[in-house]
Amino acid sequence: MAKVLRILSVAALLVAVVAGCGDAAPQRSTAGGVPRSLARAWEAQASAIADAARAGQDCEAKRLARSLRAEVRAKRQELPLRLRAPLITGVKALAGRITCVPPTTSPKPKPPPKPGHGHKKHGHGDHHGDGDHGGEGP
């Protein structure tokens, strides 16, 4: 539960930073804010990460966090200098905090051998020894 709370707090911080800066400039980062379209997209992604973590879907949360990290890195030139480092550090930390343990599939156990009648198979013409197997008799 503590891990989920840490993930949620980092995601909430990212949402607050991005959302708070998104309205500062229509589409330019030079005015001091994150471009509005990026802010909205990243806010939605951070919320989706938090929702997946809250639901116990760690692998999905990690996949979403990695995607967000890649997008922030790819768009870093559009971010104001004062926000680049905190956003990049935040998304990197978020992706690093989520642990995905894929479900393991154990191999199917081998079926038990079919019950036999306890002796080796042998050919019908291969009988040796005494017995009533159709040979010469007394």
Short mmCIF file of N, CA and C in Angstrom, two decimals:
data_model
loop_
_atom_site.label_atom_id
_atom_site.label_comp_id
_atom_site.label_asym_id
_atom_site.label_seq_id
_atom_site.Cartn_x
_atom_site.Cartn_y
_atom_site.Cartn_z
N MET A 1 0.82 -1.20 0.00
CA MET A 1 0.00 0.00 0.00
C MET A 1 0.87 1.27 0.00
N ALA A 2 1.99 1.19 0.70
CA ALA A 2 2.89 2.35 0.75
C ALA A 2 3.43 2.67 -0.63
N LYS A 3 3.71 1.61 -1.41
CA LYS A 3 4.23 1.80 -2.77
C LYS A 3 3.20 2.54 -3.62
N VAL A 4 1.94 2.16 -3.50
CA VAL A 4 0.88 2.80 -4.28
C VAL A 4 0.76 4.27 -3.88
N LEU A 5 0.87 4.55 -2.59
CA LEU A 5 0.77 5.94 -2.13
C LEU A 5 1.92 6.78 -2.67
N ARG A 6 3.13 6.21 -2.73
CA ARG A 6 4.26 6.96 -3.29
C ARG A 6 4.04 7.23 -4.77
N ILE A 7 3.54 6.22 -5.49
CA ILE A 7 3.27 6.39 -6.92
C ILE A 7 2.20 7.46 -7.12
N LEU A 8 1.15 7.38 -6.31
CA LEU A 8 0.07 8.37 -6.43
C LEU A 8 0.56 9.77 -6.10
N SER A 9 1.45 9.89 -5.11
CA SER A 9 1.93 11.23 -4.75
C SER A 9 2.80 11.81 -5.86
N VAL A 10 3.65 10.99 -6.48
CA VAL A 10 4.47 11.48 -7.59
C VAL A 10 3.58 11.84 -8.77
N ALA A 11 2.60 10.99 -9.07
CA ALA A 11 1.69 11.29 -10.18
C ALA A 11 0.91 12.57 -9.90
N ALA A 12 0.46 12.74 -8.67
CA ALA A 12 -0.28 13.95 -8.32
C ALA A 12 0.60 15.19 -8.44
N LEU A 13 1.85 15.07 -8.05
CA LEU A 13 2.79 16.20 -8.18
C LEU A 13 2.97 16.56 -9.65
N LEU A 14 3.15 15.54 -10.49
CA LEU A 14 3.29 15.81 -11.93
C LEU A 14 2.04 16.48 -12.49
N VAL A 15 0.88 15.98 -12.09
CA VAL A 15 -0.37 16.58 -12.55
C VAL A 15 -0.43 18.03 -12.12
N ALA A 16 -0.06 18.31 -10.88
CA ALA A 16 -0.12 19.69 -10.38
C ALA A 16 0.85 20.60 -11.13
N VAL A 17 2.06 20.12 -11.36
CA VAL A 17 3.05 20.95 -12.07
C VAL A 17 2.58 21.22 -13.49
N VAL A 18 2.17 20.15 -14.16
CA VAL A 18 1.77 20.29 -15.56
C VAL A 18 0.48 21.10 -15.68
N ALA A 19 -0.50 20.78 -14.88
CA ALA A 19 -1.78 21.49 -14.97
C ALA A 19 -1.65 22.95 -14.56
N GLY A 20 -0.82 23.21 -13.57
CA GLY A 20 -0.64 24.58 -13.13
C GLY A 20 0.04 25.45 -14.15
N CYS A 21 0.84 24.84 -14.99
CA CYS A 21 1.58 25.61 -15.98
C CYS A 21 0.90 25.62 -17.34
N GLY A 22 -0.05 24.77 -17.52
CA GLY A 22 -0.66 24.62 -18.83
C GLY A 22 -1.44 25.81 -19.30
N ASP A 23 -1.97 26.58 -18.40
CA ASP A 23 -2.79 27.72 -18.81
C ASP A 23 -1.98 29.01 -18.96
N ALA A 24 -0.72 28.92 -18.69
CA ALA A 24 0.09 30.13 -18.71
C ALA A 24 0.29 30.68 -20.11
N ALA A 25 0.40 29.81 -21.11
CA ALA A 25 0.62 30.26 -22.47
C ALA A 25 -0.20 29.42 -23.42
N PRO A 26 -0.76 30.01 -24.44
CA PRO A 26 -1.60 29.25 -25.35
C PRO A 26 -0.88 28.04 -25.95
N GLN A 27 0.25 28.21 -26.61
CA GLN A 27 0.97 27.10 -27.20
C GLN A 27 2.47 27.30 -27.16
N ARG A 28 2.94 28.30 -26.48
CA ARG A 28 4.37 28.58 -26.47
C ARG A 28 4.93 28.37 -25.08
N SER A 29 6.11 27.76 -25.03
CA SER A 29 6.75 27.53 -23.74
C SER A 29 7.59 28.74 -23.31
N THR A 30 7.85 29.65 -24.20
CA THR A 30 8.70 30.79 -23.87
C THR A 30 8.05 31.74 -22.88
N ALA A 31 6.75 31.70 -22.75
CA ALA A 31 6.06 32.57 -21.81
C ALA A 31 6.11 32.04 -20.39
N GLY A 32 6.71 30.85 -20.19
CA GLY A 32 6.88 30.35 -18.83
C GLY A 32 6.07 29.13 -18.49
N GLY A 33 5.23 28.66 -19.36
CA GLY A 33 4.42 27.50 -19.02
C GLY A 33 4.56 26.37 -20.02
N VAL A 34 4.03 25.22 -19.63
CA VAL A 34 4.00 24.08 -20.53
C VAL A 34 2.91 24.34 -21.58
N PRO A 35 3.15 24.05 -22.83
CA PRO A 35 2.10 24.23 -23.83
C PRO A 35 0.83 23.49 -23.40
N ARG A 36 -0.28 24.15 -23.58
CA ARG A 36 -1.57 23.65 -23.09
C ARG A 36 -1.87 22.23 -23.58
N SER A 37 -1.61 21.94 -24.84
CA SER A 37 -1.91 20.60 -25.37
C SER A 37 -1.07 19.53 -24.66
N LEU A 38 0.18 19.85 -24.39
CA LEU A 38 1.03 18.90 -23.66
C LEU A 38 0.56 18.75 -22.23
N ALA A 39 0.23 19.86 -21.61
CA ALA A 39 -0.22 19.82 -20.22
C ALA A 39 -1.45 18.93 -20.07
N ARG A 40 -2.40 19.08 -20.96
CA ARG A 40 -3.62 18.26 -20.88
C ARG A 40 -3.34 16.79 -21.12
N ALA A 41 -2.51 16.50 -22.12
CA ALA A 41 -2.19 15.11 -22.43
C ALA A 41 -1.42 14.46 -21.28
N TRP A 42 -0.44 15.16 -20.74
CA TRP A 42 0.36 14.59 -19.66
C TRP A 42 -0.43 14.47 -18.37
N GLU A 43 -1.35 15.39 -18.15
CA GLU A 43 -2.21 15.30 -16.97
C GLU A 43 -3.07 14.04 -17.07
N ALA A 44 -3.62 13.79 -18.24
CA ALA A 44 -4.45 12.58 -18.43
C ALA A 44 -3.61 11.32 -18.25
N GLN A 45 -2.39 11.33 -18.77
CA GLN A 45 -1.52 10.17 -18.62
C GLN A 45 -1.14 9.93 -17.16
N ALA A 46 -0.83 10.99 -16.44
CA ALA A 46 -0.47 10.85 -15.02
C ALA A 46 -1.66 10.31 -14.23
N SER A 47 -2.85 10.76 -14.56
CA SER A 47 -4.05 10.24 -13.89
C SER A 47 -4.27 8.77 -14.21
N ALA A 48 -4.02 8.37 -15.46
CA ALA A 48 -4.18 6.97 -15.86
C ALA A 48 -3.17 6.09 -15.13
N ILE A 49 -1.97 6.59 -14.94
CA ILE A 49 -0.95 5.85 -14.19
C ILE A 49 -1.41 5.65 -12.76
N ALA A 50 -1.89 6.72 -12.15
CA ALA A 50 -2.38 6.63 -10.77
C ALA A 50 -3.56 5.66 -10.67
N ASP A 51 -4.47 5.71 -11.62
CA ASP A 51 -5.63 4.80 -11.60
C ASP A 51 -5.18 3.35 -11.72
N ALA A 52 -4.24 3.07 -12.62
CA ALA A 52 -3.76 1.69 -12.80
C ALA A 52 -3.05 1.22 -11.53
N ALA A 53 -2.23 2.06 -10.93
CA ALA A 53 -1.53 1.69 -9.69
C ALA A 53 -2.53 1.43 -8.57
N ARG A 54 -3.52 2.28 -8.47
CA ARG A 54 -4.55 2.13 -7.44
C ARG A 54 -5.31 0.82 -7.61
N ALA A 55 -5.51 0.41 -8.85
CA ALA A 55 -6.25 -0.82 -9.15
C ALA A 55 -5.37 -2.07 -9.05
N GLY A 56 -4.08 -1.88 -8.74
CA GLY A 56 -3.19 -3.02 -8.62
C GLY A 56 -2.67 -3.53 -9.95
N GLN A 57 -2.83 -2.74 -10.99
CA GLN A 57 -2.35 -3.12 -12.33
C GLN A 57 -0.96 -2.52 -12.54
N ASP A 58 0.01 -3.09 -11.82
CA ASP A 58 1.35 -2.52 -11.82
C ASP A 58 2.02 -2.54 -13.19
N CYS A 59 1.83 -3.61 -13.95
CA CYS A 59 2.48 -3.69 -15.26
C CYS A 59 1.90 -2.64 -16.21
N GLU A 60 0.61 -2.41 -16.15
CA GLU A 60 -0.01 -1.38 -16.97
C GLU A 60 0.46 0.00 -16.52
N ALA A 61 0.54 0.22 -15.21
CA ALA A 61 1.01 1.50 -14.68
C ALA A 61 2.44 1.76 -15.13
N LYS A 62 3.29 0.74 -15.09
CA LYS A 62 4.68 0.91 -15.52
C LYS A 62 4.75 1.22 -17.01
N ARG A 63 3.95 0.52 -17.81
CA ARG A 63 3.93 0.78 -19.26
C ARG A 63 3.52 2.23 -19.53
N LEU A 64 2.49 2.70 -18.85
CA LEU A 64 2.03 4.08 -19.02
C LEU A 64 3.08 5.08 -18.56
N ALA A 65 3.75 4.77 -17.45
CA ALA A 65 4.78 5.68 -16.93
C ALA A 65 5.96 5.77 -17.89
N ARG A 66 6.34 4.65 -18.47
CA ARG A 66 7.43 4.68 -19.45
C ARG A 66 7.04 5.49 -20.68
N SER A 67 5.80 5.35 -21.08
CA SER A 67 5.31 6.12 -22.23
C SER A 67 5.33 7.62 -21.93
N LEU A 68 4.87 7.98 -20.75
CA LEU A 68 4.90 9.39 -20.35
C LEU A 68 6.33 9.91 -20.29
N ARG A 69 7.22 9.12 -19.73
CA ARG A 69 8.63 9.52 -19.64
C ARG A 69 9.21 9.76 -21.04
N ALA A 70 8.91 8.87 -21.98
CA ALA A 70 9.41 9.02 -23.34
C ALA A 70 8.85 10.28 -24.00
N GLU A 71 7.57 10.55 -23.75
CA GLU A 71 6.96 11.76 -24.35
C GLU A 71 7.55 13.03 -23.77
N VAL A 72 7.74 13.06 -22.46
CA VAL A 72 8.31 14.26 -21.84
C VAL A 72 9.73 14.49 -22.36
N ARG A 73 10.50 13.42 -22.46
CA ARG A 73 11.86 13.57 -23.00
C ARG A 73 11.84 14.06 -24.45
N ALA A 74 10.94 13.52 -25.25
CA ALA A 74 10.86 13.90 -26.66
C ALA A 74 10.44 15.36 -26.83
N LYS A 75 9.65 15.87 -25.92
CA LYS A 75 9.13 17.25 -26.02
C LYS A 75 9.87 18.23 -25.12
N ARG A 76 10.99 17.82 -24.56
CA ARG A 76 11.68 18.68 -23.59
C ARG A 76 12.05 20.04 -24.16
N GLN A 77 12.30 20.15 -25.45
CA GLN A 77 12.65 21.44 -26.05
C GLN A 77 11.48 22.41 -26.03
N GLU A 78 10.28 21.89 -25.89
CA GLU A 78 9.10 22.76 -25.84
C GLU A 78 8.80 23.24 -24.42
N LEU A 79 9.55 22.75 -23.45
CA LEU A 79 9.31 23.11 -22.05
C LEU A 79 10.17 24.28 -21.65
N PRO A 80 9.66 25.11 -20.76
CA PRO A 80 10.50 26.19 -20.24
C PRO A 80 11.67 25.59 -19.45
N LEU A 81 12.79 26.24 -19.49
CA LEU A 81 13.99 25.74 -18.82
C LEU A 81 13.74 25.42 -17.35
N ARG A 82 13.01 26.28 -16.68
CA ARG A 82 12.80 26.09 -15.24
C ARG A 82 11.97 24.85 -14.93
N LEU A 83 11.23 24.32 -15.91
CA LEU A 83 10.39 23.14 -15.67
C LEU A 83 10.97 21.84 -16.24
N ARG A 84 11.95 21.96 -17.11
CA ARG A 84 12.50 20.75 -17.75
C ARG A 84 13.01 19.74 -16.74
N ALA A 85 13.94 20.18 -15.91
CA ALA A 85 14.56 19.25 -14.96
C ALA A 85 13.53 18.64 -14.00
N PRO A 86 12.65 19.45 -13.39
CA PRO A 86 11.69 18.83 -12.47
C PRO A 86 10.75 17.82 -13.16
N LEU A 87 10.30 18.14 -14.37
CA LEU A 87 9.40 17.22 -15.06
C LEU A 87 10.11 15.94 -15.49
N ILE A 88 11.29 16.09 -16.06
CA ILE A 88 12.04 14.91 -16.50
C ILE A 88 12.42 14.05 -15.30
N THR A 89 12.87 14.68 -14.23
CA THR A 89 13.21 13.93 -13.01
C THR A 89 11.98 13.24 -12.44
N GLY A 90 10.87 13.95 -12.44
CA GLY A 90 9.63 13.39 -11.88
C GLY A 90 9.13 12.18 -12.66
N VAL A 91 9.11 12.27 -13.99
CA VAL A 91 8.61 11.13 -14.76
C VAL A 91 9.59 9.97 -14.71
N LYS A 92 10.88 10.27 -14.61
CA LYS A 92 11.87 9.21 -14.47
C LYS A 92 11.68 8.49 -13.13
N ALA A 93 11.50 9.25 -12.08
CA ALA A 93 11.29 8.66 -10.75
C ALA A 93 9.99 7.86 -10.71
N LEU A 94 8.97 8.37 -11.35
CA LEU A 94 7.68 7.67 -11.36
C LEU A 94 7.83 6.32 -12.04
N ALA A 95 8.45 6.29 -13.20
CA ALA A 95 8.63 5.02 -13.91
C ALA A 95 9.52 4.07 -13.11
N GLY A 96 10.49 4.61 -12.39
CA GLY A 96 11.39 3.78 -11.61
C GLY A 96 10.78 3.22 -10.35
N ARG A 97 9.75 3.85 -9.83
CA ARG A 97 9.13 3.39 -8.59
C ARG A 97 8.11 2.26 -8.80
N ILE A 98 7.67 2.10 -9.99
CA ILE A 98 6.64 1.09 -10.26
C ILE A 98 7.33 -0.23 -10.60
N THR A 99 6.95 -1.26 -9.89
CA THR A 99 7.52 -2.58 -10.10
C THR A 99 6.47 -3.46 -10.75
N CYS A 100 6.83 -4.01 -11.89
CA CYS A 100 5.94 -4.90 -12.60
C CYS A 100 6.48 -6.32 -12.50
N VAL A 101 5.72 -7.18 -11.90
CA VAL A 101 6.08 -8.59 -11.82
C VAL A 101 5.07 -9.35 -12.66
N PRO A 102 5.48 -9.76 -13.87
CA PRO A 102 4.52 -10.46 -14.72
C PRO A 102 4.07 -11.76 -14.06
N PRO A 103 2.83 -12.13 -14.29
CA PRO A 103 2.36 -13.38 -13.70
C PRO A 103 3.14 -14.55 -14.26
N THR A 104 3.48 -15.45 -13.38
CA THR A 104 4.24 -16.62 -13.83
C THR A 104 3.27 -17.73 -14.19
N THR A 105 3.61 -18.41 -15.22
CA THR A 105 2.82 -19.57 -15.61
C THR A 105 3.67 -20.79 -15.35
N SER A 106 3.23 -21.60 -14.43
CA SER A 106 4.00 -22.80 -14.12
C SER A 106 3.71 -23.85 -15.18
N PRO A 107 4.73 -24.61 -15.52
CA PRO A 107 4.50 -25.63 -16.55
C PRO A 107 3.48 -26.66 -16.07
N LYS A 108 2.73 -27.14 -17.02
CA LYS A 108 1.72 -28.14 -16.68
C LYS A 108 2.43 -29.41 -16.24
N PRO A 109 1.94 -30.01 -15.17
CA PRO A 109 2.59 -31.24 -14.73
C PRO A 109 2.37 -32.35 -15.75
N LYS A 110 3.38 -33.23 -15.85
CA LYS A 110 3.26 -34.34 -16.78
C LYS A 110 2.20 -35.30 -16.25
N PRO A 111 1.37 -35.81 -17.14
CA PRO A 111 0.36 -36.77 -16.66
C PRO A 111 1.06 -38.04 -16.18
N PRO A 112 0.49 -38.69 -15.17
CA PRO A 112 1.11 -39.91 -14.67
C PRO A 112 1.08 -40.98 -15.76
N PRO A 113 2.05 -41.89 -15.74
CA PRO A 113 2.05 -42.93 -16.77
C PRO A 113 0.80 -43.79 -16.66
N LYS A 114 0.37 -44.27 -17.80
CA LYS A 114 -0.82 -45.13 -17.81
C LYS A 114 -0.49 -46.42 -17.07
N PRO A 115 -1.43 -46.84 -16.26
CA PRO A 115 -1.16 -48.07 -15.52
C PRO A 115 -1.03 -49.25 -16.47
N GLY A 116 -0.01 -50.05 -16.26
CA GLY A 116 0.22 -51.24 -17.07
C GLY A 116 -0.06 -52.48 -16.24
N HIS A 117 0.28 -53.61 -16.78
CA HIS A 117 0.06 -54.81 -16.01
C HIS A 117 1.35 -55.35 -15.42
N GLY A 118 2.36 -54.53 -15.33
CA GLY A 118 3.51 -54.81 -14.51
C GLY A 118 4.64 -55.61 -15.15
N HIS A 119 4.59 -55.90 -16.40
CA HIS A 119 5.72 -56.58 -16.99
C HIS A 119 5.96 -56.06 -18.40
N LYS A 120 7.17 -56.36 -18.89
CA LYS A 120 7.54 -55.87 -20.21
C LYS A 120 6.74 -56.57 -21.27
N LYS A 121 6.53 -55.87 -22.36
CA LYS A 121 5.87 -56.48 -23.50
C LYS A 121 6.87 -57.39 -24.19
N HIS A 122 6.38 -58.45 -24.70
CA HIS A 122 7.24 -59.35 -25.43
C HIS A 122 6.45 -59.98 -26.56
N GLY A 123 7.16 -60.46 -27.51
CA GLY A 123 6.51 -61.08 -28.66
C GLY A 123 5.92 -62.44 -28.32
N HIS A 124 4.92 -62.88 -29.09
CA HIS A 124 4.25 -64.14 -28.79
C HIS A 124 5.09 -65.35 -29.12
N GLY A 125 5.99 -65.28 -30.04
CA GLY A 125 6.80 -66.43 -30.39
C GLY A 125 8.08 -66.50 -29.61
N ASP A 126 8.20 -65.75 -28.58
CA ASP A 126 9.46 -65.63 -27.86
C ASP A 126 9.38 -66.21 -26.46
N HIS A 127 8.58 -67.26 -26.26
CA HIS A 127 8.40 -67.82 -24.92
C HIS A 127 9.46 -68.86 -24.65
N HIS A 128 10.06 -68.80 -23.52
CA HIS A 128 11.05 -69.77 -23.11
C HIS A 128 10.65 -70.30 -21.74
N GLY A 129 11.08 -71.47 -21.47
CA GLY A 129 10.84 -72.00 -20.14
C GLY A 129 9.64 -72.93 -20.13
N ASP A 130 9.32 -73.38 -18.94
CA ASP A 130 8.21 -74.33 -18.78
C ASP A 130 6.90 -73.58 -18.84
N GLY A 131 5.93 -74.28 -19.18
CA GLY A 131 4.62 -73.67 -19.21
C GLY A 131 3.81 -74.27 -20.31
N ASP A 132 2.63 -73.93 -20.38
CA ASP A 132 1.71 -74.50 -21.35
C ASP A 132 1.57 -73.53 -22.51
N HIS A 133 2.65 -73.40 -23.24
CA HIS A 133 2.64 -72.44 -24.33
C HIS A 133 2.62 -73.10 -25.68
N GLY A 134 2.26 -74.33 -25.78
CA GLY A 134 2.08 -74.97 -27.07
C GLY A 134 3.29 -75.64 -27.64
N GLY A 135 4.31 -75.90 -26.91
CA GLY A 135 5.48 -76.57 -27.41
C GLY A 135 5.32 -78.09 -27.27
N GLU A 136 6.43 -78.82 -27.32
CA GLU A 136 6.36 -80.26 -27.10
C GLU A 136 6.09 -80.51 -25.64
N GLY A 137 5.29 -81.40 -25.39
CA GLY A 137 4.96 -81.68 -24.00
C GLY A 137 5.20 -83.13 -23.64
N PRO A 138 5.09 -83.58 -22.41
CA PRO A 138 5.32 -84.95 -21.98
C PRO A 138 4.25 -85.89 -22.43
#
